[in-house]
mmCIF file of C-alpha atoms and ligand atoms in Angstrom:
data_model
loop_
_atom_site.group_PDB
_atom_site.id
_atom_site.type_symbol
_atom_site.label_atom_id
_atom_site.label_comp_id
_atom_site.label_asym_id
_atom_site.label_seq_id
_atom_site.Cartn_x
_atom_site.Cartn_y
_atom_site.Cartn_z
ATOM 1 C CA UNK A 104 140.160 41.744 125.959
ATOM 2 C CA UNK A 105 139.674 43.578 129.340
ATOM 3 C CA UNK A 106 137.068 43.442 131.603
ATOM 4 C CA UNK A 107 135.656 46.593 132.886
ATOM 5 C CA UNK A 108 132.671 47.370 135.668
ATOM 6 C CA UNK A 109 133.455 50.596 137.065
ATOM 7 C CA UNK A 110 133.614 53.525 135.578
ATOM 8 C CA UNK A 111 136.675 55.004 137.363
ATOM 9 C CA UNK A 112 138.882 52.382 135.950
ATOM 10 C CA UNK A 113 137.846 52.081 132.555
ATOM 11 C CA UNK A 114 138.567 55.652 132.457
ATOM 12 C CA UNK A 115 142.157 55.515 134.091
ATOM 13 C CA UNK A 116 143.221 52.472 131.735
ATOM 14 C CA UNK A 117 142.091 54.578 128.952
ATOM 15 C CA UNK A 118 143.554 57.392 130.155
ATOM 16 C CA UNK A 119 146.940 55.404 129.865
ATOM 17 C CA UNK A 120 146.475 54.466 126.316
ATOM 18 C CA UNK A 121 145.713 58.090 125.100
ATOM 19 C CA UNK A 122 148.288 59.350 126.717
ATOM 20 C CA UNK A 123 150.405 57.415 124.567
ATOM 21 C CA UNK A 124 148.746 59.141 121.497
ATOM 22 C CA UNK A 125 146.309 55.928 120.993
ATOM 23 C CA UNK A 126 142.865 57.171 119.396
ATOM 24 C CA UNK A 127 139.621 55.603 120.698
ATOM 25 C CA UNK A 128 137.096 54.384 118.957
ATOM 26 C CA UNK A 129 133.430 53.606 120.653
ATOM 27 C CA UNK A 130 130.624 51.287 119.901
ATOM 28 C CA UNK A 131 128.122 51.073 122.357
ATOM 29 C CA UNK A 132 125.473 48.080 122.659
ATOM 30 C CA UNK A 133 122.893 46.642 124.672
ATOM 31 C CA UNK A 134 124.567 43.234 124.263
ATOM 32 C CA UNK A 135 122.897 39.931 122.592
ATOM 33 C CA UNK A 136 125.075 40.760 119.941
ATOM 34 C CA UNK A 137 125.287 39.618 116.396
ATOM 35 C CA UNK A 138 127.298 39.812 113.147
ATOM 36 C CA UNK A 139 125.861 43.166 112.716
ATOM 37 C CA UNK A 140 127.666 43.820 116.102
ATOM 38 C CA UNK A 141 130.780 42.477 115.741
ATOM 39 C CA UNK A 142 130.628 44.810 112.114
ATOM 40 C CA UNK A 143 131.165 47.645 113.436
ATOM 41 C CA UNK A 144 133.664 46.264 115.597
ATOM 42 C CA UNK A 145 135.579 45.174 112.777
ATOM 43 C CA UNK A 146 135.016 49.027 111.495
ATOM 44 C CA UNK A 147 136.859 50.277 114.610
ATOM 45 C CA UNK A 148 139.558 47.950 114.423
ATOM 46 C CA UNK A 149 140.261 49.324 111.118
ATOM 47 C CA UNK A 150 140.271 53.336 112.416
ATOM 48 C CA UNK A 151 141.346 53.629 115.858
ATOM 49 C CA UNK A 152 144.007 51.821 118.173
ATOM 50 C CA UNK A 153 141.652 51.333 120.932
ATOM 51 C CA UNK A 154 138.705 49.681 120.016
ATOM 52 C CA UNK A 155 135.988 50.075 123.586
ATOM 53 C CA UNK A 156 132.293 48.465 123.372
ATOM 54 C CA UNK A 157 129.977 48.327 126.104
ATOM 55 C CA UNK A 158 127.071 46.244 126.830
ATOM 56 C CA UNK A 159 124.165 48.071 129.122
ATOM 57 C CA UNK A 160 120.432 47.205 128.595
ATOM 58 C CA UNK A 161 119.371 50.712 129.330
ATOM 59 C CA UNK A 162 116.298 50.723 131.231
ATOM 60 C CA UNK A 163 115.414 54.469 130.548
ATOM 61 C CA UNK A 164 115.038 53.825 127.218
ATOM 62 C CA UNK A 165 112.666 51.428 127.265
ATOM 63 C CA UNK A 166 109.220 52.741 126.957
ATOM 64 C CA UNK A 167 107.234 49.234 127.582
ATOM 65 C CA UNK A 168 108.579 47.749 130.941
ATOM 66 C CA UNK A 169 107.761 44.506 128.806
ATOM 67 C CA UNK A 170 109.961 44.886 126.278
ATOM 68 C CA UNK A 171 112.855 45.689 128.955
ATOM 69 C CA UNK A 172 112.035 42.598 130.582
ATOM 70 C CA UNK A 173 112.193 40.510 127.814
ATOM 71 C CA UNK A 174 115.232 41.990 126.401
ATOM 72 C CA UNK A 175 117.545 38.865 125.308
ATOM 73 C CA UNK A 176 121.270 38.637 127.823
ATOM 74 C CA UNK A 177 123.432 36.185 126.354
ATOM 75 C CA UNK A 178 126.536 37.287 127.991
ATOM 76 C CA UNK A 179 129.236 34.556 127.770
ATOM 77 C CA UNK A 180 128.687 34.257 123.837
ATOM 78 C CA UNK A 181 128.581 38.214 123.406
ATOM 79 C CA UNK A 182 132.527 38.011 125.573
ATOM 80 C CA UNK A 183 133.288 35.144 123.291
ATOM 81 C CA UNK A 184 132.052 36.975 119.939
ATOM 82 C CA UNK A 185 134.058 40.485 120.957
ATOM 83 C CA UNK A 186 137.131 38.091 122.139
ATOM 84 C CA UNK A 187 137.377 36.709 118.982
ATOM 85 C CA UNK A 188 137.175 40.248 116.874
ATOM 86 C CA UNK A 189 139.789 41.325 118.679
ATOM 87 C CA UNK A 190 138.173 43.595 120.772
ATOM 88 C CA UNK A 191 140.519 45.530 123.087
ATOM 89 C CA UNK A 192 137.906 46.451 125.766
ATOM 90 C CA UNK A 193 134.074 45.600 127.452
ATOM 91 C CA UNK A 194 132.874 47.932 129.599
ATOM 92 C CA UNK A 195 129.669 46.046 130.944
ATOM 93 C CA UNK A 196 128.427 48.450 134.075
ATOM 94 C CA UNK A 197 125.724 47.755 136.680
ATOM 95 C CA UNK A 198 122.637 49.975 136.698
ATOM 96 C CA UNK A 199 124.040 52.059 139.701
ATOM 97 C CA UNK A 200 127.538 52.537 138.134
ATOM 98 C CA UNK A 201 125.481 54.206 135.491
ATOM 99 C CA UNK A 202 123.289 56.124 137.251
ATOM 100 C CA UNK A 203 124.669 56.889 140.442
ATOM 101 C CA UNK A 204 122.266 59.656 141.175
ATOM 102 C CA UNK A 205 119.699 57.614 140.218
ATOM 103 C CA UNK A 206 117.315 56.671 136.735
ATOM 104 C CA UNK A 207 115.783 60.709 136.310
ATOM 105 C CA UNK A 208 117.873 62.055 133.762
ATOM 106 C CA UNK A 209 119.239 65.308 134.887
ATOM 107 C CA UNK A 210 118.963 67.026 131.973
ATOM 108 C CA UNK A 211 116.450 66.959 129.050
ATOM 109 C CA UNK A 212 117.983 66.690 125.755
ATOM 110 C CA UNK A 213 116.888 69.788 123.183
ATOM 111 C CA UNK A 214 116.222 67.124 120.209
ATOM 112 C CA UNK A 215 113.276 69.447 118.541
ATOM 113 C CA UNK A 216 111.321 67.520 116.153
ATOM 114 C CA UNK A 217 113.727 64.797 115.554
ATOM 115 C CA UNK A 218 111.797 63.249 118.478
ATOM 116 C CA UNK A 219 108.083 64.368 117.660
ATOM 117 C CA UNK A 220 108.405 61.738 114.551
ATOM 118 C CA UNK A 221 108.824 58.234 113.428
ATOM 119 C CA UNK A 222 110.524 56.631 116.404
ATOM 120 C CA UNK A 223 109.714 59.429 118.501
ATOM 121 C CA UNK A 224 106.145 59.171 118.226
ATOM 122 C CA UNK A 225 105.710 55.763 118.784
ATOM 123 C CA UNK A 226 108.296 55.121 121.971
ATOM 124 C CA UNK A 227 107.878 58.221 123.561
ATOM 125 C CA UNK A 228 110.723 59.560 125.675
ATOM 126 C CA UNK A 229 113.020 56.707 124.403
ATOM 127 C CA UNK A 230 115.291 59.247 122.724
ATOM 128 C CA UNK A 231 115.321 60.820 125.542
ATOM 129 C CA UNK A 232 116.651 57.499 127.632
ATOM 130 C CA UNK A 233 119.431 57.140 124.429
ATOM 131 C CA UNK A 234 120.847 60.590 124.882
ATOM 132 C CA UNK A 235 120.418 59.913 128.741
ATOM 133 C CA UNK A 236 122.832 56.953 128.292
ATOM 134 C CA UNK A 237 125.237 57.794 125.312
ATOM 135 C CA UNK A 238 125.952 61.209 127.450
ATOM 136 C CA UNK A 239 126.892 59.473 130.324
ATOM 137 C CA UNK A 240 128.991 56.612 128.020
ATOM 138 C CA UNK A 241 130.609 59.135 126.236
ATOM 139 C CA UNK A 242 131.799 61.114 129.415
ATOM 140 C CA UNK A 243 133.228 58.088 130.567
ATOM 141 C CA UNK A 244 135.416 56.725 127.256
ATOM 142 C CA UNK A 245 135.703 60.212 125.463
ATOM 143 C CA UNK A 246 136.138 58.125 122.419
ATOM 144 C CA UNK A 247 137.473 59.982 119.401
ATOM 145 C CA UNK A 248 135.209 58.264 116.989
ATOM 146 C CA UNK A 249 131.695 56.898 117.668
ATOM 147 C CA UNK A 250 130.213 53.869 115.568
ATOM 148 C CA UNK A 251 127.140 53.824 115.094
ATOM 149 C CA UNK A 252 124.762 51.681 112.773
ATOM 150 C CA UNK A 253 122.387 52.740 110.036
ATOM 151 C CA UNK A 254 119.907 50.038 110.847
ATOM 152 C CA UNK A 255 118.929 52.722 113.604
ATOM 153 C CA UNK A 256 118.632 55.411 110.814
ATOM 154 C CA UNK A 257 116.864 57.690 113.595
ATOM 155 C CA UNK A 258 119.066 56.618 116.402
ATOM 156 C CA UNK A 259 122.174 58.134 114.540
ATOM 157 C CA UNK A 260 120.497 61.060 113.773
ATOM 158 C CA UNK A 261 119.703 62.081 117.428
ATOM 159 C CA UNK A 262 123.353 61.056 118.581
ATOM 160 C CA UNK A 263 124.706 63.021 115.758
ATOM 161 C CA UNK A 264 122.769 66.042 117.578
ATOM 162 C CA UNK A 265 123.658 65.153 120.590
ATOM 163 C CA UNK A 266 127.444 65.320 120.082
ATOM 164 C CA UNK A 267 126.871 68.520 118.610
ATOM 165 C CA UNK A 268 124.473 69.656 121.653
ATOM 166 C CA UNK A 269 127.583 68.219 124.086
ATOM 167 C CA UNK A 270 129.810 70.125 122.271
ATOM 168 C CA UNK A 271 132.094 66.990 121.957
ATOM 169 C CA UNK A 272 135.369 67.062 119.671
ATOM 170 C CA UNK A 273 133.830 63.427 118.661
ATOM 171 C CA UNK A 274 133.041 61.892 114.653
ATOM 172 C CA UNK A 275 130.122 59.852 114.315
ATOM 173 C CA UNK A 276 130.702 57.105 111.724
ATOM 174 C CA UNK A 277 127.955 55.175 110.385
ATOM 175 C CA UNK A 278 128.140 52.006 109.579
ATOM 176 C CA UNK A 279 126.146 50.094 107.192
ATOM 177 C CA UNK A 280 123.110 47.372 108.027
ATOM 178 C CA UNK A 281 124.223 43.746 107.989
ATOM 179 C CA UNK A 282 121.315 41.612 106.950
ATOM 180 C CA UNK A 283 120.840 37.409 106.996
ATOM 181 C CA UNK A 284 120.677 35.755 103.393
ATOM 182 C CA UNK A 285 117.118 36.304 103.171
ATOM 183 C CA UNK A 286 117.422 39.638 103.419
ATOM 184 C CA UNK A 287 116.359 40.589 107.303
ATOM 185 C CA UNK A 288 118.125 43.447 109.109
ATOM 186 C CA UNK A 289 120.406 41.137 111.739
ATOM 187 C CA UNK A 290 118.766 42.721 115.067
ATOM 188 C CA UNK A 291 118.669 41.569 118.907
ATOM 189 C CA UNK A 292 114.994 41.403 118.512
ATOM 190 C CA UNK A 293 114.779 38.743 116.315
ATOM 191 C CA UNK A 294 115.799 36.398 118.882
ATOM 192 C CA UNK A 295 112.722 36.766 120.696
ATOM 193 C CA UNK A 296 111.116 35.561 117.336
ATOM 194 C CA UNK A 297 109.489 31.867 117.079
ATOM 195 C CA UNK A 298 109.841 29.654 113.882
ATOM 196 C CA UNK A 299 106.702 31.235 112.236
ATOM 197 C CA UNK A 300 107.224 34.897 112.848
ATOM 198 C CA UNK A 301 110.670 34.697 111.566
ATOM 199 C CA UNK A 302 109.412 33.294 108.057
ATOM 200 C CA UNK A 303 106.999 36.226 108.313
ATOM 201 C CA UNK A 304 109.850 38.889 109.258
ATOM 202 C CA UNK A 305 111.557 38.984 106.352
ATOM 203 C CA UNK A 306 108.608 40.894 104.761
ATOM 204 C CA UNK A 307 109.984 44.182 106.264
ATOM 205 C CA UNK A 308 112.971 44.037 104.064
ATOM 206 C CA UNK A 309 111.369 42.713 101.015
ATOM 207 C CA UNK A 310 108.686 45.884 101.510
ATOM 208 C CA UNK A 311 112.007 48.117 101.420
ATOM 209 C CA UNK A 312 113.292 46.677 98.724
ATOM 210 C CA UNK A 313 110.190 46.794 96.871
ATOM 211 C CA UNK A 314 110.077 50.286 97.414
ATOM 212 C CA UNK A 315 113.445 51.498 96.347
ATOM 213 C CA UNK A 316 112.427 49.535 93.394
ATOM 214 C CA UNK A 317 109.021 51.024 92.573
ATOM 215 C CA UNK A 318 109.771 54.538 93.382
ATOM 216 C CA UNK A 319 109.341 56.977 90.792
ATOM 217 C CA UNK A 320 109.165 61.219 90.925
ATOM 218 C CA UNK A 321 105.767 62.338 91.796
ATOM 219 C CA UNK A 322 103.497 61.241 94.631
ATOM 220 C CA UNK A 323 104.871 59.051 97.237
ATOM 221 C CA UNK A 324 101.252 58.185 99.027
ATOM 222 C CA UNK A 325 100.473 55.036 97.071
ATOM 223 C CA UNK A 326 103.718 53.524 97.914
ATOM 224 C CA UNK A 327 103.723 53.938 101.456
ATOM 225 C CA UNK A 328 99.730 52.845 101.477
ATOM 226 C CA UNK A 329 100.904 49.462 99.592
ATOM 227 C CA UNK A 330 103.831 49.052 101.890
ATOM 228 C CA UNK A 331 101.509 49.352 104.555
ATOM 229 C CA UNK A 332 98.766 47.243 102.938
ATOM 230 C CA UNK A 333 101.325 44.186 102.213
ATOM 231 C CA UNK A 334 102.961 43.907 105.923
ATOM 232 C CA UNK A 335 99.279 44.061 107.296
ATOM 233 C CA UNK A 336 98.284 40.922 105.013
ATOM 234 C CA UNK A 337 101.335 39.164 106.165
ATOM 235 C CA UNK A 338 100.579 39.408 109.809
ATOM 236 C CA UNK A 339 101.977 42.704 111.023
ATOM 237 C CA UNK A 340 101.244 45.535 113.235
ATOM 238 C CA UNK A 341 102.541 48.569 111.415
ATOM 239 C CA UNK A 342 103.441 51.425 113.081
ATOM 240 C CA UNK A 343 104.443 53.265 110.014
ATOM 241 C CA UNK A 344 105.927 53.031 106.639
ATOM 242 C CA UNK A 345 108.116 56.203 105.704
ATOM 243 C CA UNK A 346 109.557 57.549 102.860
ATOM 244 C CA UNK A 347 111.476 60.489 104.448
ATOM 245 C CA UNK A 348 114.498 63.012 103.450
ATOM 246 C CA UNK A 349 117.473 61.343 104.226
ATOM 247 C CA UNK A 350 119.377 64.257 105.637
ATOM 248 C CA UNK A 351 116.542 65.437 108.002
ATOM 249 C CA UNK A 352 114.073 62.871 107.785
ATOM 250 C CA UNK A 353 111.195 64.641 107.324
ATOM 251 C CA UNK A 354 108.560 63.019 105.867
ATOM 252 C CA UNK A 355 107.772 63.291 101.939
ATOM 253 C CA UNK A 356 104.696 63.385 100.065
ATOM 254 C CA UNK A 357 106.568 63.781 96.964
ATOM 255 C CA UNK A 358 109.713 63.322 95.348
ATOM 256 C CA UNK A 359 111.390 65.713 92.728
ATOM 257 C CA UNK A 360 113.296 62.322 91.550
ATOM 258 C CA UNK A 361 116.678 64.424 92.873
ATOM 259 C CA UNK A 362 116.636 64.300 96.724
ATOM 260 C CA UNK A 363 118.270 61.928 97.991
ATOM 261 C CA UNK A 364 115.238 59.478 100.603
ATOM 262 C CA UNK A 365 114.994 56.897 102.963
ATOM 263 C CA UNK A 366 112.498 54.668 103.518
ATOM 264 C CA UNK A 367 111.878 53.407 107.086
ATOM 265 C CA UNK A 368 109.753 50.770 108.669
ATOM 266 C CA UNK A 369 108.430 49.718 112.208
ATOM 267 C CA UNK A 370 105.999 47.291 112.564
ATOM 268 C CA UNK A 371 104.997 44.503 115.703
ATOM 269 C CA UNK A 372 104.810 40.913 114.794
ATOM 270 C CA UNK A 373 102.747 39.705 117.914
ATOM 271 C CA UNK A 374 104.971 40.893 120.606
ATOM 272 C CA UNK A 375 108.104 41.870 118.994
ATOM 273 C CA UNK A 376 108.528 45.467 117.436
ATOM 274 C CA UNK A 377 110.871 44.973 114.068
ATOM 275 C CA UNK A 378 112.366 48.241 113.141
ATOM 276 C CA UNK A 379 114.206 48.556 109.292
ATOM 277 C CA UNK A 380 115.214 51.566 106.242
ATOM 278 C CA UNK A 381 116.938 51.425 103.548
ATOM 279 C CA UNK A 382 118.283 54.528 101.386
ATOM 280 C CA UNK A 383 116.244 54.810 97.917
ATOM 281 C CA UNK A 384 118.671 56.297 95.756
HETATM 282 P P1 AMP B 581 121.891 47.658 119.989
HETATM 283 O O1 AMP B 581 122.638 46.629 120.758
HETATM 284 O O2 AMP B 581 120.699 47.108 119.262
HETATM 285 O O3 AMP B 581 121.588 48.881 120.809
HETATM 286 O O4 AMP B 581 122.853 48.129 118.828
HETATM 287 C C1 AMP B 581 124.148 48.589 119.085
HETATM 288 C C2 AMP B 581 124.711 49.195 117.837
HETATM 289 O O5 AMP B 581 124.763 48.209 116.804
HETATM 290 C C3 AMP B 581 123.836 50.348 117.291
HETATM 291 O O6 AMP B 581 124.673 51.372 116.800
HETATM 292 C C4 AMP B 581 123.062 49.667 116.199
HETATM 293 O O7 AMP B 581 122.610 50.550 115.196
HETATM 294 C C5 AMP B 581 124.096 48.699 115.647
HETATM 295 N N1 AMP B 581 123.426 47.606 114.932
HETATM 296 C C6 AMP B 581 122.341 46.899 115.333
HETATM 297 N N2 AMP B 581 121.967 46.042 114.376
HETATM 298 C C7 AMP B 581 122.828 46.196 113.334
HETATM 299 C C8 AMP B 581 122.960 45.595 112.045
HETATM 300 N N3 AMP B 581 122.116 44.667 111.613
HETATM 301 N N4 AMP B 581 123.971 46.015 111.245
HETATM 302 C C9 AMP B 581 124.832 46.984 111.654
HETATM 303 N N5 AMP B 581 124.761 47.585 112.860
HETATM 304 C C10 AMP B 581 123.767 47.203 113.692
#
């Protein structure tokens, strides 16, 4: 695997290898990476010839300085992890090889209400800092294919847009949420978890499941009240509990048993924020 801090040349070695009619495929991180990482590495390997991730903890898309600070770095294992995929290139800039003009985003990012709910709501101008940075990522790699996963349902959404805003010749491909045995989305976050919360944790995807279990046609109120209900016994600070349309997540009330919904959860235990969905049918 190769090595790359500056921008310049990343962009000249890949330069070389699509010149030789290799395609590229993309999966960009924020590093601290786990088997839900490595994933969609594998999933790249499998498409494209050139398989590029990047690790950047993107400070403009934090929107609690704390939870920037606190962000986990465990760079030597993340190398090893990506070394031993077989990952053909890390791209692992500085702040100011990112943002050479500096953290304002040039631009603002016409996301409509894709960022007035769920996510949006609750980390305000954090889609914002995403676009900010995936912009900038992709005009450096022009990947053919981006990888993205669904355990950031919303996420994928927006950066589906914003290819589309860019007008980039790109494909977004999804890839599916890797969980542990118990059933917990694999995520960064749960690092920062101690013995006790992580017991408590898994009680995001066992609401999920629940749900995709229990849901019937008709009202979906109830079920998002009990989902609510049963993290708050268990110790959690719920943001919200969804049900939404899957294909433009707005929220739903009710469900005509035929369109197809996703359920999607974001909820603090003390100081970490857990974030989870799952697709109901
Ligand atoms: P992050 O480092 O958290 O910004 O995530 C980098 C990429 O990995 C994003 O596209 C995430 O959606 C994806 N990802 C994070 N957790 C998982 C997981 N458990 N399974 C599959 N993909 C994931």
């Amino acid at each position: 695997m190769i090595l790359f801090k500056k921008a310049a040349d990343l962009q000249d070695h890949i330069a070389k290898q699509r010149a030789k009619g290799i395609s590229v495929g993309f999966a960009p991180t924020m590093g601290a990476l786990h088997a839900g990482h490595i994933s969609l590495i594998e999933t790249v390997k499998e498409h494209d010839g050139l398989t590029v991730c990047s690790i950047f903890v993107n400070p403009t898309q934090f929107n609690d300085p704390k939870d920037f600070e606190k962000y986990p770095v465990t760079i030597e294992n993340d190398i090893n992890m990506l070394e031993k995929a077989g990952c053909d290139i890390l791209f692992i800039p500085t702040v100011a090889e990112m943002y050479p003009g500096g953290l304002v985003s040039p631009q603002h990012y016409e996301l409509g209400y894709l960022e007035t709910i769920l996510e949006g709501k609750f980390r305000p101008s954090h889609f914002q800092g995403v676009c900010q940075v995936v912009h900038r990522l992709l005009d450096i790699v022009q990947p053919d294919n981006l990888y993205l996963g669904q355990k950031d349902y919303q996420q994928c959404m927006v950066l589906t847009k914003l290819v589309e805003l860019l007008g980039k010749n790109i494909k977004v491909i999804i890839c599916p949420t890797l969980r542990e045995n118990d059933g917990l989305a694999m995520s960064s976050r749960n690092m920062r978890l101690n013995e006790q919360e992580r017991l408590q944790a898994v009680n995001i995807s066992q609401v999920l499941f629940t749900l995709k279990k229990d849901i019937k046609p008709g009202d979906l109120g109830y079920l998002k009240d009990n989902a609510t209900e049963y993290l708050t016994k268990h110790g959690f600070k719920v943001d919200y509990v969804e049900i939404a349309d899957a294909k433009t997540l707005a929220p739903q009330q009710h469900w005509d048993g035929t369109a197809k919904l996703v359920a999607l959860v974001a909820a603090f235990l003390n100081e970490v924020r857990l974030i989870d969905n799952m697709l109901m049918n």
